[in-house]
Coordinates of C-alpha atoms in Angstrom, one line a residue:
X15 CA -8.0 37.5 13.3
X16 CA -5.3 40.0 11.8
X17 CA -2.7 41.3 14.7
X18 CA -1.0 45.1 14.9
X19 CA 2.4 44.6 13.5
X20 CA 4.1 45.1 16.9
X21 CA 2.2 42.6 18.6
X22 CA 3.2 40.3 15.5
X23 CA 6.7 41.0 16.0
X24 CA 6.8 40.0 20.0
X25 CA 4.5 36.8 19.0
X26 CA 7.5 35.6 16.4
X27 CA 10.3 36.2 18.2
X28 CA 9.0 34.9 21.4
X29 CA 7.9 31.2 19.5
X30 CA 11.2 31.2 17.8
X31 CA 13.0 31.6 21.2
X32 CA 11.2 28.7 22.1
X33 CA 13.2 26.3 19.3
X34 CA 16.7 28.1 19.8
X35 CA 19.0 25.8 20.4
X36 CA 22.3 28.3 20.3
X37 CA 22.9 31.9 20.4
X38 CA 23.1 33.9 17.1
X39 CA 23.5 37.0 16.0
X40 CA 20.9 38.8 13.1
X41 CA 19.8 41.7 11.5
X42 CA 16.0 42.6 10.8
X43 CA 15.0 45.3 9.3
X44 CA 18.2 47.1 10.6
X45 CA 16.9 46.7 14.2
X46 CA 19.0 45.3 16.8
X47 CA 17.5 42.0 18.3
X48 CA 17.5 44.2 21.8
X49 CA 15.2 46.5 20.3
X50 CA 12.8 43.1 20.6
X51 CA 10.8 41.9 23.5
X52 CA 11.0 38.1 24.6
X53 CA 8.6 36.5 26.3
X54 CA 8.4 33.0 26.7
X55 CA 6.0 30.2 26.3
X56 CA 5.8 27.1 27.5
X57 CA 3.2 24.1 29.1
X58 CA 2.3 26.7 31.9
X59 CA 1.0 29.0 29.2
X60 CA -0.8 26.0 26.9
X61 CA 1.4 24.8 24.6
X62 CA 1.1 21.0 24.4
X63 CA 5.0 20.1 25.2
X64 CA 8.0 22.0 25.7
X65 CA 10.2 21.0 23.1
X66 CA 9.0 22.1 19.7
X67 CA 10.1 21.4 16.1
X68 CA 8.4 23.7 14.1
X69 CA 6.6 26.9 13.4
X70 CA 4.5 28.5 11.2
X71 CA 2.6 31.6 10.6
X72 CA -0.2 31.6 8.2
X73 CA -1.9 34.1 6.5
X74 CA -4.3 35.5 9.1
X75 CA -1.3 35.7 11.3
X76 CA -1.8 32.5 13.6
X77 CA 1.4 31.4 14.9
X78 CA 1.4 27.0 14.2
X79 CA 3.7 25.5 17.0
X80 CA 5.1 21.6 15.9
X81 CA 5.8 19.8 18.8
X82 CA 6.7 16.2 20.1
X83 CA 2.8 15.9 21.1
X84 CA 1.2 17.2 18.2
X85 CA 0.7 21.3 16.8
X86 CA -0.8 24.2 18.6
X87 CA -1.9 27.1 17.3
X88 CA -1.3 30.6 18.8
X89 CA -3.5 33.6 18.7
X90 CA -1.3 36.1 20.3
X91 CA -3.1 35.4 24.0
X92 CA -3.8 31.6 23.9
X93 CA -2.5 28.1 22.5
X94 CA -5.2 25.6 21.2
X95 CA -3.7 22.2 20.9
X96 CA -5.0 19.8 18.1
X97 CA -5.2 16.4 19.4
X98 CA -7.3 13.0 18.9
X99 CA -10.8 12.9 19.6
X100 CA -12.5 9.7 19.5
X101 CA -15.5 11.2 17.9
X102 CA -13.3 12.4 15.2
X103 CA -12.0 9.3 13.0
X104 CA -10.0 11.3 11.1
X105 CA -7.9 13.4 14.2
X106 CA -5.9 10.7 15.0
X107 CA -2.5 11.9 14.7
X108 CA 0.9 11.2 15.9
X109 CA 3.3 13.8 17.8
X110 CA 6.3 14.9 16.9
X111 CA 5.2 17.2 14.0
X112 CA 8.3 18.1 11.8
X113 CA 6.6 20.1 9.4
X114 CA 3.7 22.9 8.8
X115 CA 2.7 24.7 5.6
X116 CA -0.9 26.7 4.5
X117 CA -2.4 26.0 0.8
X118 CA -3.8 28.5 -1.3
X119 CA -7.2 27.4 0.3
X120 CA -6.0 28.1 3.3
X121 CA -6.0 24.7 4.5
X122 CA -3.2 23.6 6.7
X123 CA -0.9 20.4 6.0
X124 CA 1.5 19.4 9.1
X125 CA 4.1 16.8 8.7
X126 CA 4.2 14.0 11.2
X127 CA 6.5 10.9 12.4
X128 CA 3.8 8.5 11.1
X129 CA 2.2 10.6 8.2
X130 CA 0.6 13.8 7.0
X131 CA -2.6 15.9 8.9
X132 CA -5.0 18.1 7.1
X133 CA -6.6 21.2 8.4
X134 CA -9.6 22.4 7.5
X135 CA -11.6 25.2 8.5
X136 CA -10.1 24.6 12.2
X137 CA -10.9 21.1 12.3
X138 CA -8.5 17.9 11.5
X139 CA -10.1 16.4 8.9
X140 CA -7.6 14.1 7.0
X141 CA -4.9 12.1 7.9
X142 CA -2.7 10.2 5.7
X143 CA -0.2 7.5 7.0
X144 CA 1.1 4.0 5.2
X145 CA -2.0 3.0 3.5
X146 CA -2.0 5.7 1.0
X147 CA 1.7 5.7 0.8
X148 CA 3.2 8.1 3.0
X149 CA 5.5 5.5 5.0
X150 CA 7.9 7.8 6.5
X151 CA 8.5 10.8 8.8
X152 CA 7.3 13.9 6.6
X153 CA 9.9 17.2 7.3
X154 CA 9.3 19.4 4.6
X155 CA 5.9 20.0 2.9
X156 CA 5.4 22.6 0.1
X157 CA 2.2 23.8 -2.3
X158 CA 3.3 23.9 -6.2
X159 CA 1.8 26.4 -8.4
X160 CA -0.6 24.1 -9.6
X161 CA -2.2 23.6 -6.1
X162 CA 0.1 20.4 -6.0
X163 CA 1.1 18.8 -2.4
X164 CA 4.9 17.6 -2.3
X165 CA 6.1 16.0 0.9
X166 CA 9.7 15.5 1.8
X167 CA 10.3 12.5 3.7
X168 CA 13.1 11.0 6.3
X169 CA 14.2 7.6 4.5
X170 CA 11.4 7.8 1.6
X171 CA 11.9 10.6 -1.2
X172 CA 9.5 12.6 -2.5
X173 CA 5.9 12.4 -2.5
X174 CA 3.9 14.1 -5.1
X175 CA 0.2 14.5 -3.5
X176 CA -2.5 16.0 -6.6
X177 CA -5.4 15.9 -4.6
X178 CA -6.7 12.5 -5.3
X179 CA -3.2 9.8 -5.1
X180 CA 0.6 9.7 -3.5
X181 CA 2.9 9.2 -5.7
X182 CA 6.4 8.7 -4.9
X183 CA 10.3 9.7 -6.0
X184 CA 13.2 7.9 -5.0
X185 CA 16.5 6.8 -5.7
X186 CA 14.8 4.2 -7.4
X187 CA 13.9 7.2 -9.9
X188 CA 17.5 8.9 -9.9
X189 CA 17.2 11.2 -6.8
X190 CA 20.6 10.5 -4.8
X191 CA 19.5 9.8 -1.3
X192 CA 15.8 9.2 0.0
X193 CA 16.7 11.1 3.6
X194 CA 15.3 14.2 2.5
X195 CA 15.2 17.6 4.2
X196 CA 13.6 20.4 2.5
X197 CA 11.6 20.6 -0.9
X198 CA 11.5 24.2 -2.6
X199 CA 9.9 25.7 -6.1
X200 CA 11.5 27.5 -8.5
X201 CA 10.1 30.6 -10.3
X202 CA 9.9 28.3 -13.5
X203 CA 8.2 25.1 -11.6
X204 CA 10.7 22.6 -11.0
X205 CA 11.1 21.1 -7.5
X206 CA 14.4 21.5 -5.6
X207 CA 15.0 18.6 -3.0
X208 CA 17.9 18.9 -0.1
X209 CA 18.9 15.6 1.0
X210 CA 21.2 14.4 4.0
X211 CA 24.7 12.8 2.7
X212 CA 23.2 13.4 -1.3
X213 CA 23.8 16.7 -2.1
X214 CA 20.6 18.8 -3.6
X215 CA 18.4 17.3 -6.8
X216 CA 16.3 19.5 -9.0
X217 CA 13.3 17.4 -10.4
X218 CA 11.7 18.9 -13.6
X219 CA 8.9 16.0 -13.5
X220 CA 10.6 13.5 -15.4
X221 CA 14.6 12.8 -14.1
X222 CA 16.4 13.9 -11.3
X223 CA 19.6 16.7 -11.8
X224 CA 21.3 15.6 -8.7
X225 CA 24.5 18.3 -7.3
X226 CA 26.7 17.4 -5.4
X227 CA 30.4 19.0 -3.5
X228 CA 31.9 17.6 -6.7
X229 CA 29.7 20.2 -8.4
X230 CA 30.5 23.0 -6.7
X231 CA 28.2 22.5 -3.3
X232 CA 29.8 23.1 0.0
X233 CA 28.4 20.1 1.3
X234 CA 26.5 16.8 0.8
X235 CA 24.5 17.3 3.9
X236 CA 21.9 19.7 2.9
X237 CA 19.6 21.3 5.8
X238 CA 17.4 24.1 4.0
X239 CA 16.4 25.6 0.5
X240 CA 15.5 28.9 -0.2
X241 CA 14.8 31.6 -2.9
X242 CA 16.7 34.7 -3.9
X243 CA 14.7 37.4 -5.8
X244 CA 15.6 37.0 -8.9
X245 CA 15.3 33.5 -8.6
X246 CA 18.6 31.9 -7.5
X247 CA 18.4 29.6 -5.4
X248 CA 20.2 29.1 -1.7
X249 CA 21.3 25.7 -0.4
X250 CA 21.9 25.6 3.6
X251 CA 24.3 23.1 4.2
X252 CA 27.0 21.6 6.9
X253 CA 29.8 23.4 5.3
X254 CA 28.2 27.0 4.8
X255 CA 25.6 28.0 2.0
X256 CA 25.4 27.7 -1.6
X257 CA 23.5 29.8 -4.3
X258 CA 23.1 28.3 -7.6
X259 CA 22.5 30.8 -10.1
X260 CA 22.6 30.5 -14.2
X261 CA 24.4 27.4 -13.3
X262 CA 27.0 29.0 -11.1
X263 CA 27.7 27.4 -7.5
X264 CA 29.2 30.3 -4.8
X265 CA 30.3 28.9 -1.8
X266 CA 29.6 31.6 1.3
X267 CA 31.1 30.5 4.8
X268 CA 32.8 31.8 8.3
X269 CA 35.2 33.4 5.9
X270 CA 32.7 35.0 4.1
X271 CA 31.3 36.7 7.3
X272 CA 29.2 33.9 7.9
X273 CA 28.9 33.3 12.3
X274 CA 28.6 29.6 11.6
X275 CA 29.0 27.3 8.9
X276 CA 25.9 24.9 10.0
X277 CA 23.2 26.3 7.9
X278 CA 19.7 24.9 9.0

């Protein structure tokens, strides 16, 4: 189902009041936020728990809520949760979902405390915990351009997913702490990795480039990774952001303009 664009625009901002945890001030598309309508959501209205972690909208504008009891998906007038059924060997699944992402395929992946869920066609149909390898909270999921799954884990690196096996990237292999954040790709394939209290890592497939505040990075404690348009690459940290571009760290803070240096 595709949604008119002003119904869109109440359906975001009301989910992402739902996960504000301070007041802050933004511009978008040089409207003022009280041009915006809020409405709120909560277990009254469907959604599976009050407290949620995450949120996604996919491509056929579905609105995915993460929360402490599993996801939810929102169609602009209901929430359907996604829970266990005991018919359904596969939908076993723990709460507190940390992370959501669509493949090319459409499928969606969500990040759990105990593992990772697969989504297809509406129905869970995979889940993936310890026995294939994935032994630690998953918070940041991302699709490569080869149709690759990478996982970013609390306490266990990286995990490279191709479809068939987990593989995983540590410390052991050079990457500076395994409390990972967020995972980004860059325009020319390699995988960016923030990490909490080890700086940000840039993993071309074979070694680790770790950068650290010795480097030129406003912090260690990284909390977010994104993409500039021509290609440079942001870094949301404790201490403000950082863009890296042709090797070139600028620092951008409260004394920059910036409301708050805590960057997530």
């Amino acid at each position: 189902m595709k949604f008119k664009y002003q119904q869109l625009k109440r359906i975001i901002f009301a989910t992402l009041f739902l996960i504000m945890n301070a007041t802050f001030s933004f511009n978008v598309n040089a409207q003022k936020v009280s041009d915006f309508i809020f409405e709120k959501y909560t277990i009254q209205n469907g959604l599976s728990q009050s407290s949620p972690l995450s949120l996604y909208q996919d491509k056929l504008g579905y609105i995915w809520v993460g929360t402490q009891a599993g996801v939810d998906r929102f169609d602009g007038y209901n929430f359907k949760q996604y829970s266990h059924d005991i018919k359904n060997e596969f939908s076993k699944s723990s709460g507190f979902v940390f992370a959501i992402t669509e493949d090319k395929k459409g499928n969606i992946w969500v990040g759990t405390l105990t593992g990772l869920v697969k989504i297809v066609n509406d129905k869970i149909t995979n889940v993936y915990s310890y026995k294939e390898g994935v032994m630690n909270p998953v918070v940041s999921i991302i699709e490569d351009k080869k149709g690759n799954i990478w996982l970013g884990t609390d306490g266990g690196g990286i995990i490279l997913y191709d479809g068939v096996t987990f593989k995983t990237y540590s410390m052991i292999n050079g990457l500076n702490s395994n409390k990972v954040t967020s995972v980004l790709e860059d325009d020319k394939g390699a995988i960016w990795v923030g990490t909490f209290g080890g700086g940000v890592a840039k993993f071309n497939g074979t070694e680790f480039i770790n950068y650290e505040k010795e480097d030129g990075l406003a912090s260690n404690i990284v909390y977010s990774l994104a993409k500039g348009p021509r290609g440079e690459i942001y870094v949301g940290t404790k201490n403000g952001i950082t863009r890296i571009e042709n090797k070139i760290f600028t620092i951008f803070d409260t004394k920059s303009g910036l409301i708050s240096n805590n960057i997530k």
